[in-house]
XYZ file of C-alpha atoms in Angstrom:
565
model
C 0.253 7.937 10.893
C -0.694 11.311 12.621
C 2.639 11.233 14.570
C 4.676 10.700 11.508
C 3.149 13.215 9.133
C 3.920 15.745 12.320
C 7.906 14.174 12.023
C 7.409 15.893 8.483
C 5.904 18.835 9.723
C 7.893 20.158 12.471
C 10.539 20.229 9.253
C 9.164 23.180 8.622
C 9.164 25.221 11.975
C 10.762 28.724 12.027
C 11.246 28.471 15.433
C 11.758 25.987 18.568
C 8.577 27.363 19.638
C 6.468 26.029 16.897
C 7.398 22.752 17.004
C 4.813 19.824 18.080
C 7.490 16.898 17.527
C 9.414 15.150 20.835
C 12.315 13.211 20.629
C 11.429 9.584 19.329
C 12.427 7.679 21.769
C 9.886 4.539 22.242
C 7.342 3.186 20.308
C 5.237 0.213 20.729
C 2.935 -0.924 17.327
C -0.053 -2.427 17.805
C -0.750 -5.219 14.850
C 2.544 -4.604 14.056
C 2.774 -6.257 10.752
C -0.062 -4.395 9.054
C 2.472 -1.044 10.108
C 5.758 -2.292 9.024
C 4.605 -5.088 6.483
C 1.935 -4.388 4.432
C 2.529 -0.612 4.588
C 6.094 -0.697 4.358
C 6.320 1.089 0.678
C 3.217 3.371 1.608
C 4.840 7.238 1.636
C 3.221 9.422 4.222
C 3.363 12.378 1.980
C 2.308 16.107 2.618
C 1.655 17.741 -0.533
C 0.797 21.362 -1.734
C -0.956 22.668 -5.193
C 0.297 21.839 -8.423
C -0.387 22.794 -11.972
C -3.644 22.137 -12.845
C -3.834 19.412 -15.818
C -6.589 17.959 -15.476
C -8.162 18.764 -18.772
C -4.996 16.665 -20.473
C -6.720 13.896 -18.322
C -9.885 14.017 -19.888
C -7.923 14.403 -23.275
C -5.979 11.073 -23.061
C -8.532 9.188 -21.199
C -10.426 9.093 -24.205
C -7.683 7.568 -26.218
C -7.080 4.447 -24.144
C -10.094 2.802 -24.844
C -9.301 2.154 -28.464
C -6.050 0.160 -27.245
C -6.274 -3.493 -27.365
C -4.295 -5.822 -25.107
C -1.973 -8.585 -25.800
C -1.135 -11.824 -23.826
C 2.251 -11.293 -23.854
C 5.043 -8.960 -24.271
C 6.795 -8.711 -27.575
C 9.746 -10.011 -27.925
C 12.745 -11.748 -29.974
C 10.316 -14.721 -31.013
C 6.871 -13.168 -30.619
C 5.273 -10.279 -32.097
C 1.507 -9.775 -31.200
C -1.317 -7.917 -33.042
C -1.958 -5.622 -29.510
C -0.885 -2.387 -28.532
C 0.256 -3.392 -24.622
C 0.899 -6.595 -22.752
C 0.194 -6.615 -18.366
C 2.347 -8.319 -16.417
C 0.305 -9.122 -13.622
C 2.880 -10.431 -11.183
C 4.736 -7.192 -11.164
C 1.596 -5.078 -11.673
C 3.033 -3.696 -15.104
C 1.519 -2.242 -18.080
C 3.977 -2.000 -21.139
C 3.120 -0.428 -24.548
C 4.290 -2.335 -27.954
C 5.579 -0.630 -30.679
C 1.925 -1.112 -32.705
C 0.539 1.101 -29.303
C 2.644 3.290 -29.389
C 2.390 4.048 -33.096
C -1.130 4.424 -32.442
C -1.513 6.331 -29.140
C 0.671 8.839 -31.734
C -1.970 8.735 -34.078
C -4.139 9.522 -31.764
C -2.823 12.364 -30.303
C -2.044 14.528 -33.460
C -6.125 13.656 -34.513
C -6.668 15.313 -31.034
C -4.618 18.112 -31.524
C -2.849 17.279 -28.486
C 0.469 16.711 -30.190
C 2.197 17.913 -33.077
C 2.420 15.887 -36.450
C 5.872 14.324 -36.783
C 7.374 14.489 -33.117
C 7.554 11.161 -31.155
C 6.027 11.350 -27.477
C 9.132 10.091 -26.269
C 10.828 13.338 -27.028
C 12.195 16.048 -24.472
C 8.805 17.909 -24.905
C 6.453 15.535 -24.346
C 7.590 14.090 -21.334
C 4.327 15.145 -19.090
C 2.437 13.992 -22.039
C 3.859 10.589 -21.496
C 3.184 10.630 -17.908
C -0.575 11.480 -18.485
C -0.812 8.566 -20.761
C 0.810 5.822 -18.628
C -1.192 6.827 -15.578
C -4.218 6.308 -17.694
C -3.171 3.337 -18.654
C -2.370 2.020 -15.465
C -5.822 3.159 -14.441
C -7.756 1.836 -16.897
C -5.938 -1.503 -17.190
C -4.439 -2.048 -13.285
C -6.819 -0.560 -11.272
C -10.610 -2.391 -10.854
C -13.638 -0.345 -9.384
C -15.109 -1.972 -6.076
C -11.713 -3.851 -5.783
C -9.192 -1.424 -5.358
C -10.947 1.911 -5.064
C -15.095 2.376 -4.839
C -16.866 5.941 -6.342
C -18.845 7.300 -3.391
C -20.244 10.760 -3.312
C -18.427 11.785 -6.602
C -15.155 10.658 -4.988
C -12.976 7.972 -6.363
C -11.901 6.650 -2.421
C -8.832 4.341 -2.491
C -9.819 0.402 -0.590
C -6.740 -0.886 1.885
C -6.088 -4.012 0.008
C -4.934 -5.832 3.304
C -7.569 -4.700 6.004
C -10.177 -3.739 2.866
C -10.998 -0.606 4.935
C -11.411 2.713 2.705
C -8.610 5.087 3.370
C -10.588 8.455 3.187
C -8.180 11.642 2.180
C -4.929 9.288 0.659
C -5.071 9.844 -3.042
C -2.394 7.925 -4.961
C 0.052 9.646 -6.493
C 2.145 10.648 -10.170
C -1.360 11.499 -11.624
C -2.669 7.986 -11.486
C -5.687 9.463 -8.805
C -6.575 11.761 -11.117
C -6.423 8.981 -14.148
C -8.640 7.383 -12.306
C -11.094 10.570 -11.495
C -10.746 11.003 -15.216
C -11.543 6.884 -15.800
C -15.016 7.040 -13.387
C -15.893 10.573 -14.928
C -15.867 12.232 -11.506
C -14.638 15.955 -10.654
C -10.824 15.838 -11.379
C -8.807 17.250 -8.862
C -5.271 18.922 -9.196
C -2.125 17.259 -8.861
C -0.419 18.156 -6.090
C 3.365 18.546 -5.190
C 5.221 16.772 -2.578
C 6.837 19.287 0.256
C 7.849 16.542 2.203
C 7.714 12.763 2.634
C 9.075 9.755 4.822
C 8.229 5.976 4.661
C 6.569 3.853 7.235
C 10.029 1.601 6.993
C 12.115 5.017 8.199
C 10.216 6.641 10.310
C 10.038 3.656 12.699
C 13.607 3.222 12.229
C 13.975 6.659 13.915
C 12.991 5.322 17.113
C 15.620 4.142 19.536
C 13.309 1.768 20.583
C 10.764 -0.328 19.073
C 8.472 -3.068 19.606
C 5.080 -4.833 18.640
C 2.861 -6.975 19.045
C 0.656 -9.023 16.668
C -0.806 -12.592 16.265
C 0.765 -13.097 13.099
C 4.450 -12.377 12.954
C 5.847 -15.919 12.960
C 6.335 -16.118 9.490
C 7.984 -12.458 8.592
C 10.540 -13.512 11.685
C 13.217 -12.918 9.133
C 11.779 -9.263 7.557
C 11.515 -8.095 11.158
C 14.920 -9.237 11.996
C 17.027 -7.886 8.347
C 14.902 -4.521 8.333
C 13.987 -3.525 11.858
C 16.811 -5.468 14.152
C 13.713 -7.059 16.049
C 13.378 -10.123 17.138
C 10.339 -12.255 17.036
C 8.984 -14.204 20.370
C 5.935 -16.315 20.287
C 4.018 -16.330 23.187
C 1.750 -19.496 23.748
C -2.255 -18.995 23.577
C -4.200 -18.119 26.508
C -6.146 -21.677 26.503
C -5.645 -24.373 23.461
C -6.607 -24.132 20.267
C -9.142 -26.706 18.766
C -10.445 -25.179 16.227
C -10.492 -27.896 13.231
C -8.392 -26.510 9.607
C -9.798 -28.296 6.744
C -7.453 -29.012 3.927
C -8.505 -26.494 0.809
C -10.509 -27.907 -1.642
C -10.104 -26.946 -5.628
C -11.982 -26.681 -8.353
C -11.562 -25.849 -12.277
C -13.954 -23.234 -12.511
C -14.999 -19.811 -10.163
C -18.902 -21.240 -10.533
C -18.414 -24.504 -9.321
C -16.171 -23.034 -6.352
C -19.185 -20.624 -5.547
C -21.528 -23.857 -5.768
C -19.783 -25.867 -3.504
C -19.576 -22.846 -1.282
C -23.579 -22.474 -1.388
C -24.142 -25.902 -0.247
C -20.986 -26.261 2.669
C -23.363 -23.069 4.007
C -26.968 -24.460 3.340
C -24.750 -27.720 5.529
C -23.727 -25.771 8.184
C -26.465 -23.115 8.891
C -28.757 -26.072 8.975
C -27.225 -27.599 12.054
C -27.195 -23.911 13.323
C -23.743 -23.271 12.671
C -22.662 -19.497 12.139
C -20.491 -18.751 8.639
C -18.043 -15.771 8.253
C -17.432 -16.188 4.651
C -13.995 -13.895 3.990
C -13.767 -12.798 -0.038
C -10.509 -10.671 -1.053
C -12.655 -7.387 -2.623
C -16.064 -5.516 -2.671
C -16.697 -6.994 -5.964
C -16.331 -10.659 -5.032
C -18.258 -10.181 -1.702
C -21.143 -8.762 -4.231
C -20.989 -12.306 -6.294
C -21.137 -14.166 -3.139
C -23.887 -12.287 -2.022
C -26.165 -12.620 -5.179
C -25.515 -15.917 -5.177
C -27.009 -16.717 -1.936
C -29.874 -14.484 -2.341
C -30.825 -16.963 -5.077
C -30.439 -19.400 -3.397
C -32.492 -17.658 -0.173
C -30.103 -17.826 2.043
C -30.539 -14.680 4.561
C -27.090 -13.159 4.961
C -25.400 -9.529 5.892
C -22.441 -8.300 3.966
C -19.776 -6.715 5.099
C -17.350 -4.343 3.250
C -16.042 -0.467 2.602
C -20.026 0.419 1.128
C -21.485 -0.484 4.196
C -18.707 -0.040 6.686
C -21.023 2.324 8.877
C -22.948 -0.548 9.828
C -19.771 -2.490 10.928
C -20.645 -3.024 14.891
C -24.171 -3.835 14.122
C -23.090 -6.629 11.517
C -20.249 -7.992 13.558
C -22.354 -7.993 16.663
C -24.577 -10.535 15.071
C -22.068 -12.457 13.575
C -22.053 -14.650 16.370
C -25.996 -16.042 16.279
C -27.048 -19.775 14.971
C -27.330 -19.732 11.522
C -25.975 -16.362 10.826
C -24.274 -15.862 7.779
C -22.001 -13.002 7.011
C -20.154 -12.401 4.124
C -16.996 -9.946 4.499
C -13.842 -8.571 2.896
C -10.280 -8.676 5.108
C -12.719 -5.928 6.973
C -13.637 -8.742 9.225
C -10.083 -10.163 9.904
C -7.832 -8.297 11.706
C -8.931 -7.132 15.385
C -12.682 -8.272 14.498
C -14.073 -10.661 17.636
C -17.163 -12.284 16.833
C -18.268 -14.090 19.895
C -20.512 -17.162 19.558
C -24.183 -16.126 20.240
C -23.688 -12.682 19.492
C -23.350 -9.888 21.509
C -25.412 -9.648 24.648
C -23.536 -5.692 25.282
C -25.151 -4.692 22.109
C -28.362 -5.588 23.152
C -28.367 -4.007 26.442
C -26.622 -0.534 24.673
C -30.303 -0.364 22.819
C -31.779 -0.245 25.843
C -32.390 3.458 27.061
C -32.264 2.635 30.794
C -31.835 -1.084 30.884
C -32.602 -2.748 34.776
C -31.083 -5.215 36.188
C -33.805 -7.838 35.907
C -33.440 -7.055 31.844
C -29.459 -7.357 31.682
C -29.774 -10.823 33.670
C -32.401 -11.790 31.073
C -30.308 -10.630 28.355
C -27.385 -12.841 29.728
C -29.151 -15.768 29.819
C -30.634 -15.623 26.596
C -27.064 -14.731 25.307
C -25.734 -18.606 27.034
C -28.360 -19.886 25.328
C -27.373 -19.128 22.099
C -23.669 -19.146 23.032
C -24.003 -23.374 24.266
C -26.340 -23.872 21.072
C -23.657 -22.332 19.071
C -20.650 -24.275 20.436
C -22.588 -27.364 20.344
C -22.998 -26.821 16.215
C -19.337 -26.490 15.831
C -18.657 -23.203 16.686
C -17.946 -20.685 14.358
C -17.399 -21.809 10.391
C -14.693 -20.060 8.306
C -14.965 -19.800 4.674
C -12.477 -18.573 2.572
C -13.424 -18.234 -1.090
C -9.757 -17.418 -2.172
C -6.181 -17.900 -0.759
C -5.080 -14.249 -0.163
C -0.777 -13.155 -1.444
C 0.103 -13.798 2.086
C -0.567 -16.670 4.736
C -0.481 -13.670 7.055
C -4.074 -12.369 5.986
C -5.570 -15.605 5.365
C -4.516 -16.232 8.550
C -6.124 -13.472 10.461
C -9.337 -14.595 8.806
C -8.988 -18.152 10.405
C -8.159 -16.396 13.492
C -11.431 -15.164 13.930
C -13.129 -18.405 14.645
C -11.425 -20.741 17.813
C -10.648 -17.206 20.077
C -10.049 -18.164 23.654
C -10.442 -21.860 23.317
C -13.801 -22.489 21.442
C -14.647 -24.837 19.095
C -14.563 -23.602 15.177
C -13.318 -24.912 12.392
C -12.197 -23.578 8.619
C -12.083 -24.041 4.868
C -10.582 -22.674 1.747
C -12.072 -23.013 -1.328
C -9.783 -22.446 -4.385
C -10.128 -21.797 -8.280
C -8.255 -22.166 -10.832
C -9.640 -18.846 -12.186
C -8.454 -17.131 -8.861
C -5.788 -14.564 -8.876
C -3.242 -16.415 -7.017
C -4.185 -19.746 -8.545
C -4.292 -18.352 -12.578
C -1.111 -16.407 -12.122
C 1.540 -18.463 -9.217
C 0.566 -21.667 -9.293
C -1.134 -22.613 -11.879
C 0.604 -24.854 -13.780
C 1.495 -27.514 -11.177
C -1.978 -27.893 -9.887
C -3.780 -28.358 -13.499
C -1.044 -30.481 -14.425
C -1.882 -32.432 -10.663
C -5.825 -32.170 -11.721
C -5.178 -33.227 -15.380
C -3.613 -36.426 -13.821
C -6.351 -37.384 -11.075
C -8.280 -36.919 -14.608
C -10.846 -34.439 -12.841
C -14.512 -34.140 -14.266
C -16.643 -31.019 -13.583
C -17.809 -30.131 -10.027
C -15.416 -32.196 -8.820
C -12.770 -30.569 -6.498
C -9.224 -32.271 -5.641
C -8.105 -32.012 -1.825
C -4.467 -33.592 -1.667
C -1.637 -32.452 0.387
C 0.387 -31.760 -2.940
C -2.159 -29.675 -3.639
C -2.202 -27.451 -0.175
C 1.771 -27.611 -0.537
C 1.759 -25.843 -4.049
C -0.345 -23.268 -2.737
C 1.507 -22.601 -0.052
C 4.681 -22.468 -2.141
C 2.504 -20.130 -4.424
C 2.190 -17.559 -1.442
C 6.040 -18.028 -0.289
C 7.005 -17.185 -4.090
C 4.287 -13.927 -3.548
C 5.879 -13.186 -0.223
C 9.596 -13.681 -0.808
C 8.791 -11.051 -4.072
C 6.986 -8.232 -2.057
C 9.726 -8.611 0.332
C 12.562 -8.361 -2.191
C 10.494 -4.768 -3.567
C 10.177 -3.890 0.060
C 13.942 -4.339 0.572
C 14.857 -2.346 -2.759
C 12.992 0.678 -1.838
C 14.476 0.945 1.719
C 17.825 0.867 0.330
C 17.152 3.582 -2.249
C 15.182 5.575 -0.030
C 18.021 5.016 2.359
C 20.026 7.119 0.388
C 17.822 9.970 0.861
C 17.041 9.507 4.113
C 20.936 9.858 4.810
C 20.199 13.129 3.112
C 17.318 13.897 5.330
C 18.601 13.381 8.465
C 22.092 15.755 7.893
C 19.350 18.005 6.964
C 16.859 18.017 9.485
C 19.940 17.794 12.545
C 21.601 20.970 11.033
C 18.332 22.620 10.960
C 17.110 22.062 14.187
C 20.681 22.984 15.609
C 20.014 26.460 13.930
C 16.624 26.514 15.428
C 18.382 25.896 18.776
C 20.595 28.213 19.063
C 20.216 32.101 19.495
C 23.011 33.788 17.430
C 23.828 31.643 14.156
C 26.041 34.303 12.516
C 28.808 31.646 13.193
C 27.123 28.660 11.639
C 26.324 30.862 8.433
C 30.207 32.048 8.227
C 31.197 29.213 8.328
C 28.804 27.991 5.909
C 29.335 31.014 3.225
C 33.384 30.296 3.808
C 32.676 26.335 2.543
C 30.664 27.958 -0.131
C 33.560 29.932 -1.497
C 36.131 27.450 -0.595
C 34.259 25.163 -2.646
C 33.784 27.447 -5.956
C 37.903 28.490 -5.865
C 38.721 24.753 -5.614
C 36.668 24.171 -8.757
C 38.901 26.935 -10.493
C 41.820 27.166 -8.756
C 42.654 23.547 -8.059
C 45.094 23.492 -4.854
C 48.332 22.692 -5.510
C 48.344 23.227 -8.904
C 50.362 25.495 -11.477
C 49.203 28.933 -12.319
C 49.001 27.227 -15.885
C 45.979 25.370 -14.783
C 44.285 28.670 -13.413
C 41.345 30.035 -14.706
C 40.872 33.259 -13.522
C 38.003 34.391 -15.870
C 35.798 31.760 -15.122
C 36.316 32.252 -11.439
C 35.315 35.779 -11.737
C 32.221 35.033 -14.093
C 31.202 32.505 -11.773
C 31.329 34.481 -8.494
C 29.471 37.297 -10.728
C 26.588 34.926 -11.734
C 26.257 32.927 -8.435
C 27.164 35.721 -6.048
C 26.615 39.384 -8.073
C 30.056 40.307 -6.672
C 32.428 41.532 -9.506
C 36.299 41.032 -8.844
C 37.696 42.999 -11.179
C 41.179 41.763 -10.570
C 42.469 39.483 -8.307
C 46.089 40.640 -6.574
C 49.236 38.510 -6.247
C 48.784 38.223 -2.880
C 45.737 36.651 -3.310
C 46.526 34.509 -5.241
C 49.616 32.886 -3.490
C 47.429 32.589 -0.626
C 44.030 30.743 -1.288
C 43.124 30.517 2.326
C 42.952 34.349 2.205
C 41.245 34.958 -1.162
C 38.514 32.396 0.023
C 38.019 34.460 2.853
C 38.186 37.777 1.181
C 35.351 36.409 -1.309
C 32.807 35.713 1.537
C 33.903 38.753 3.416
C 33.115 41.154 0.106
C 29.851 38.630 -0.500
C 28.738 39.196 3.145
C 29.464 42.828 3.111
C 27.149 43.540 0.229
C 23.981 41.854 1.527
């Protein structure tokens, strides 16, 4: 990220001198589809200071709270009593006509807006931007899912690694709608001075490459947006670690039940569990739940992420239980018995004679742990893409040992309530399901995965748009940024800016004189207005032999221009 926020940088430079920036020649991405996946539509933005507002925040945040939501939008054949509908697939928030009526209301009892005008008029514009980023925050965007308040600071959670992302801030206002939402110190908007996507800058490499364990199934992303190809390799030694078809339930409490006793099962026979939740806030349910039912566990997610090597370390011991968000997926190993380097890095001055002991306590617990099973996987919700969930299977069965892995599904889950629901209740009204029970049929596993393809083939279609708009500008950008560093390369650009000035004026004739046209179709006035306005050069009249010869009046222009600078 560092090298590409330089790219926009070095855009800046006065001189050849001050830039940081080589040529981008090669570039080789590790986890590759975390980069050019999952943070394909992420901007890498630099920014400067804007306008303060964030007193309107305050203002409007206050107002959203008396809005009530509809199920759906309205419509032709439905009108509904709310004042906005959410469309969750698209992450959406729309206002009805009632809401809008009343966020009006609202705003002349505020004094914020004037009695009569509509805040979709010319002068309310930022007004109308204030109020849909509080909306979106209020409504969207879910404490301890995707952002936690820490310090005073409303800190922004990676929804595919759930790592915090200290100093991003989102963007249009919607950080500061959420400052405003969590009542923390609001601060100011800022302007963007210059911005590139992941998706072009790694396009401005000649050459690129990757490497990840999960590519295989965005084969045809990499291929349509990056002209790479994929290549499996094989694994090291074979995997045998044993995937257990997903089991589903009706309700989130009997999932978390059923979840409770698979660990009580497995921890028993002194079987580690990494149980894998999608946010902070379901970790935190997990959690509680096993603490009543005194099971000893750690919990790892962006609150405690400081104690990240000490948690992961002892992943790896009989019985351990560990509860994590995608934290523990990608790049986490959790070896089987733990980690017999952490112990000896306590050690001040550790001997020989202590390391060897450590080591053999370590194989202790490492053939006591493989003899259980290995480590167990639990995931307590099928993530958008196969990709994530996974990297958390991933983490058990590394280098040939025994693990094995389980989903455990919904119908109250995200994915579940809002992709696939209706196939698998109609499936479970069918099999005539009673409570507690769970249905495990490969119909079942096969909606779900058509759920995520459905997920996946949508991101990738709103991945594909914005390259091709923001291929537009990036067209832009690069005729830009080439002419620019050719005048940063050269010593005497007196030429280049002639030439320039004489398009200029070529350009602004044209406009009134069109070439080869009658002297009918001159205007003459505007020409001179225009060059007055644009230029502060007065022609008072313009000679015939001017005129006959537009070549030499366009040069005369920028000659009389350049001579009064």
């Amino acid at each position: 990220m560092n090298t590409a926020l330089t790219t926009c940088a070095t855009t800046w430079r006065f001189s050849p001198e001050e830039r940081v920036q080589r040529k981008l020649h090669y570039a080789l991405v590790d986890e590759v589809d975390s980069i050019l996946i999952d943070e394909a539509r992420t901007p890498l933005i630099i920014s400067g200071p804007a306008e303060d507002s964030s007193e309107m925040y305050k203002k409007v945040n206050k107002i959203i709270p008396h809005l009530i939501r509809q199920e759906k939008e309205d419509s032709d054949t439905f009108q509904g009593e709310g004042h906005f509908s959410v469309d969750e697939k698209a992450r959406q928030v729309n206002l009805t006509e009632r809401g809008l009526v009343l966020i009006e209301e609202l705003l002349v009892n505020e004094g914020i807006m004037d009695e009569g005008e509509s805040l979709y008029s010319p002068g309310n514009i930022m007004l109308m931007h204030h109020v849909t980023a509080a909306l979106r925050a209020h409504v969207l965007f879910t404490r301890d899912v995707d952002y936690i308040v820490k310090d005073g600071e409303v800190i922004i959670v990676d929804e595919h690694t759930g790592r915090t992302m200290q100093g991003r801030r989102w963007s249009d206002g919607l950080h500061q709608a959420v400052e405003a939402k969590e009542g923390v110190e609001i601060q100011n908007e800022n302007q963007t001075l210059a911005s590139i996507t992941f998706q072009n800058y790694f396009r401005l490499y000649e050459k690129l490459a990757g490497m990840t364990g999960t590519a295989d199934t965005e084969a045809f992303e990499f291929s349509s947006i990056y002209k790479l190809d994929t290549v499996v390799v094989p694994t090291n030694r074979p995997m045998i670690r044993k995937d257990l078809p997903d089991l589903v339930y009706m309700t989130e409490a009997e999932k978390i039940q059923a979840i409770i006793e698979d660990i009580k099962e497995r921890t028993a026979n002194g079987q580690p569990v990494l149980v894998g939740t999608i946010s902070i806030e379901k970790s935190e349910v997990v959690s509680n739940e096993l603490t009543k039912a005194g099971i000893k566990h750690n919990v790892l997610n962006a609150k405690f992420h400081a104690s990240e090597a000490d948690i992961v370390a002892q992943a790896g011991y009989p019985s351990a239980v560990t509860i994590a968000t995608n934290m523990a997926g990608r790049g986490t190993d959790i070896v089987l018995g733990g980690s017999w380097q952490a112990e000896v890095a306590e050690l001040e001055n550790p001997t020989p004679e202590q390391i060897a002991q450590i080591k053999a306590e370590w194989q202790v617990r490492h053939d006591a742990v493989l003899a259980a099973g290995g480590l167990h996987i639990i995931g307590t919700e099928r993530h958008e893409s196969r990709r994530i969930d996974n990297q958390l299977r991933g983490r058990s069965g590394r280098q040939g040992d025994a693990g094995s892995s389980r989903f455990y599904l919904s119908m109250e889950d995200a994915l579940m309530r809002i992709f696939a629901s209706d196939r698998v209740s109609g499936m479970m009204r069918k099999l005539g399901m009673k409570p507690g029970e769970a249905i495990e049929h490969p119909w079942v596993t096969k909606a779900i995965a058509n759920a995520q393809r459905k997920v996946e083939s949508r991101n990738f279609d709103i991945r594909k748009q914005l390259l091709e708009y923001d291929d537009v500008a990036n067209d832009q950008r690069r005729a830009i940024y080439t002419q620019r560093n050719e005048l940063l390369d050269v010593t005497d650009v007196s030429e280049t800016i002639n030439s320039i000035r004489e398009d200029v004026f070529k350009a602004t004739i044209d406009a009134y004189i069109p070439p080869q046209s009658l002297e009918e179709m001159w205007d003459i006035p505007g020409l001179q207005e225009r060059l007055k306005k644009t230029t502060s050069i007065w022609i008072c009249r313009f000679q015939s032999g001017w005129i006959k010869n537009l070549s030499c009046t366009k040069k005369r222009c920028a000659n009389v221009f350049w001579q009064t600078q």
